[in-house]
């Protein structure tokens, strides 16, 4: 947990040149919400890596609709890949993926 003790779960997903963080947090009133952070290394400054970050906050009243939309969109992507008309993601080796830690952000 972080210094405010509002983080109850965190999952890091390395995906090629990007890393995604899925963090379940709680408010003081004990409502849960989700933050999704996309992080991409953009270079270095003074010998330290720099990252570009984008964050989405997803609140409890939107969980179901968000899940429905994401499920539908991912289903459509799979359907389109299965036609053979669109490129599927390429397999990456571990050496192609760069290591990122949350502390570096």
PDB file of C-alpha atoms in Angstrom:
ATOM      1  CA  UNK A   1       0.000   0.000   0.000  1.00  0.00           C
ATOM      2  CA  UNK A   2       1.071   3.571  -0.487  1.00  0.00           C
ATOM      3  CA  UNK A   3       1.550   6.233   2.179  1.00  0.00           C
ATOM      4  CA  UNK A   4      -2.167   7.129   2.199  1.00  0.00           C
ATOM      5  CA  UNK A   5      -3.172   3.450   2.538  1.00  0.00           C
ATOM      6  CA  UNK A   6      -5.752   3.869  -0.253  1.00  0.00           C
ATOM      7  CA  UNK A   7      -4.331   1.197  -2.588  1.00  0.00           C
ATOM      8  CA  UNK A   8      -5.800  -2.259  -2.000  1.00  0.00           C
ATOM      9  CA  UNK A   9      -4.573  -4.063  -5.142  1.00  0.00           C
ATOM     10  CA  UNK A  10      -2.048  -3.411  -7.896  1.00  0.00           C
ATOM     11  CA  UNK A  11      -1.241  -5.346 -11.054  1.00  0.00           C
ATOM     12  CA  UNK A  12       1.552  -4.462 -13.500  1.00  0.00           C
ATOM     13  CA  UNK A  13       1.255  -5.734 -17.075  1.00  0.00           C
ATOM     14  CA  UNK A  14       4.258  -5.418 -19.384  1.00  0.00           C
ATOM     15  CA  UNK A  15       3.088  -5.226 -22.979  1.00  0.00           C
ATOM     16  CA  UNK A  16       5.826  -4.543 -25.509  1.00  0.00           C
ATOM     17  CA  UNK A  17       7.035  -0.963 -25.233  1.00  0.00           C
ATOM     18  CA  UNK A  18       4.303  -0.068 -22.765  1.00  0.00           C
ATOM     19  CA  UNK A  19       3.518  -1.026 -19.212  1.00  0.00           C
ATOM     20  CA  UNK A  20       0.017  -0.880 -17.786  1.00  0.00           C
ATOM     21  CA  UNK A  21      -0.787  -0.535 -14.101  1.00  0.00           C
ATOM     22  CA  UNK A  22      -4.213  -1.557 -12.787  1.00  0.00           C
ATOM     23  CA  UNK A  23      -4.640  -0.158  -9.277  1.00  0.00           C
ATOM     24  CA  UNK A  24      -7.721  -0.715  -7.120  1.00  0.00           C
ATOM     25  CA  UNK A  25      -8.014   2.048  -4.556  1.00  0.00           C
ATOM     26  CA  UNK A  26     -10.451   3.074  -1.859  1.00  0.00           C
ATOM     27  CA  UNK A  27     -11.779   6.437  -0.798  1.00  0.00           C
ATOM     28  CA  UNK A  28     -12.029   7.525   2.834  1.00  0.00           C
ATOM     29  CA  UNK A  29     -15.695   6.522   2.619  1.00  0.00           C
ATOM     30  CA  UNK A  30     -14.663   2.970   1.575  1.00  0.00           C
ATOM     31  CA  UNK A  31     -15.832   3.290  -2.055  1.00  0.00           C
ATOM     32  CA  UNK A  32     -13.625   1.419  -4.505  1.00  0.00           C
ATOM     33  CA  UNK A  33     -12.318   2.813  -7.783  1.00  0.00           C
ATOM     34  CA  UNK A  34      -9.845   1.711 -10.423  1.00  0.00           C
ATOM     35  CA  UNK A  35      -6.992   3.618 -11.980  1.00  0.00           C
ATOM     36  CA  UNK A  36      -5.495   2.387 -15.238  1.00  0.00           C
ATOM     37  CA  UNK A  37      -2.114   3.889 -16.069  1.00  0.00           C
ATOM     38  CA  UNK A  38      -0.297   3.488 -19.372  1.00  0.00           C
ATOM     39  CA  UNK A  39       3.428   4.185 -19.142  1.00  0.00           C
ATOM     40  CA  UNK A  40       5.835   4.421 -22.066  1.00  0.00           C
ATOM     41  CA  UNK A  41       9.538   5.203 -21.812  1.00  0.00           C
ATOM     42  CA  UNK A  42      10.335   8.308 -23.859  1.00  0.00           C
ATOM     43  CA  UNK A  43      14.065   8.661 -23.258  1.00  0.00           C
ATOM     44  CA  UNK A  44      16.450   9.842 -20.599  1.00  0.00           C
ATOM     45  CA  UNK A  45      17.110  13.105 -18.792  1.00  0.00           C
ATOM     46  CA  UNK A  46      20.284  13.538 -16.741  1.00  0.00           C
ATOM     47  CA  UNK A  47      20.912   9.810 -16.969  1.00  0.00           C
ATOM     48  CA  UNK A  48      17.490   8.903 -15.571  1.00  0.00           C
ATOM     49  CA  UNK A  49      14.726   7.312 -17.648  1.00  0.00           C
ATOM     50  CA  UNK A  50      11.733   9.489 -18.501  1.00  0.00           C
ATOM     51  CA  UNK A  51       8.224   8.175 -19.019  1.00  0.00           C
ATOM     52  CA  UNK A  52       5.050   9.467 -20.626  1.00  0.00           C
ATOM     53  CA  UNK A  53       2.011   8.479 -18.573  1.00  0.00           C
ATOM     54  CA  UNK A  54      -1.709   8.506 -19.206  1.00  0.00           C
ATOM     55  CA  UNK A  55      -4.187   7.696 -16.466  1.00  0.00           C
ATOM     56  CA  UNK A  56      -7.876   6.800 -16.425  1.00  0.00           C
ATOM     57  CA  UNK A  57      -9.971   6.859 -13.259  1.00  0.00           C
ATOM     58  CA  UNK A  58     -12.897   4.454 -13.310  1.00  0.00           C
ATOM     59  CA  UNK A  59     -15.530   4.839 -10.602  1.00  0.00           C
ATOM     60  CA  UNK A  60     -17.867   2.177  -9.179  1.00  0.00           C
ATOM     61  CA  UNK A  61     -20.959   3.465 -10.964  1.00  0.00           C
ATOM     62  CA  UNK A  62     -19.200   2.930 -14.303  1.00  0.00           C
ATOM     63  CA  UNK A  63     -17.620  -0.522 -13.719  1.00  0.00           C
ATOM     64  CA  UNK A  64     -20.384  -2.546 -15.374  1.00  0.00           C
ATOM     65  CA  UNK A  65     -20.788  -0.314 -18.453  1.00  0.00           C
ATOM     66  CA  UNK A  66     -17.002  -0.067 -18.888  1.00  0.00           C
ATOM     67  CA  UNK A  67     -16.683  -3.851 -18.667  1.00  0.00           C
ATOM     68  CA  UNK A  68     -19.489  -4.345 -21.193  1.00  0.00           C
ATOM     69  CA  UNK A  69     -17.886  -1.898 -23.625  1.00  0.00           C
ATOM     70  CA  UNK A  70     -14.409  -3.389 -23.231  1.00  0.00           C
ATOM     71  CA  UNK A  71     -15.719  -6.941 -23.649  1.00  0.00           C
ATOM     72  CA  UNK A  72     -17.646  -5.979 -26.780  1.00  0.00           C
ATOM     73  CA  UNK A  73     -14.689  -4.107 -28.291  1.00  0.00           C
ATOM     74  CA  UNK A  74     -12.237  -6.956 -27.601  1.00  0.00           C
ATOM     75  CA  UNK A  75     -14.715  -9.471 -29.018  1.00  0.00           C
ATOM     76  CA  UNK A  76     -14.981  -7.415 -32.204  1.00  0.00           C
ATOM     77  CA  UNK A  77     -11.191  -7.248 -32.477  1.00  0.00           C
ATOM     78  CA  UNK A  78     -10.942 -11.043 -32.201  1.00  0.00           C
ATOM     79  CA  UNK A  79     -13.694 -11.420 -34.803  1.00  0.00           C
ATOM     80  CA  UNK A  80     -11.829  -9.076 -37.187  1.00  0.00           C
ATOM     81  CA  UNK A  81      -8.518 -10.904 -36.641  1.00  0.00           C
ATOM     82  CA  UNK A  82     -10.242 -14.186 -37.455  1.00  0.00           C
ATOM     83  CA  UNK A  83     -11.170 -12.847 -40.906  1.00  0.00           C
ATOM     84  CA  UNK A  84      -7.469 -12.753 -41.784  1.00  0.00           C
ATOM     85  CA  UNK A  85      -7.851  -9.205 -43.090  1.00  0.00           C
ATOM     86  CA  UNK A  86      -6.144  -7.585 -40.087  1.00  0.00           C
ATOM     87  CA  UNK A  87      -2.756  -8.136 -38.489  1.00  0.00           C
ATOM     88  CA  UNK A  88      -2.648 -10.015 -35.201  1.00  0.00           C
ATOM     89  CA  UNK A  89      -0.125  -8.959 -32.559  1.00  0.00           C
ATOM     90  CA  UNK A  90       3.318 -10.388 -33.054  1.00  0.00           C
ATOM     91  CA  UNK A  91       4.880 -12.598 -30.435  1.00  0.00           C
ATOM     92  CA  UNK A  92       7.621 -10.786 -28.521  1.00  0.00           C
ATOM     93  CA  UNK A  93      10.572 -12.338 -26.798  1.00  0.00           C
ATOM     94  CA  UNK A  94      11.518 -11.331 -23.264  1.00  0.00           C
ATOM     95  CA  UNK A  95      14.661  -9.616 -24.564  1.00  0.00           C
ATOM     96  CA  UNK A  96      12.523  -7.280 -26.698  1.00  0.00           C
ATOM     97  CA  UNK A  97      10.557  -6.076 -23.680  1.00  0.00           C
ATOM     98  CA  UNK A  98      12.058  -3.353 -21.524  1.00  0.00           C
ATOM     99  CA  UNK A  99      11.953  -3.590 -17.748  1.00  0.00           C
ATOM    100  CA  UNK A 100       9.960  -0.865 -15.979  1.00  0.00           C
ATOM    101  CA  UNK A 101       9.264  -0.559 -12.299  1.00  0.00           C
ATOM    102  CA  UNK A 102       6.618   1.601 -10.700  1.00  0.00           C
ATOM    103  CA  UNK A 103       9.273   3.386  -8.674  1.00  0.00           C
ATOM    104  CA  UNK A 104      10.873   4.677 -11.903  1.00  0.00           C
ATOM    105  CA  UNK A 105       7.687   6.504 -12.857  1.00  0.00           C
TER     106      UNK A 105
END
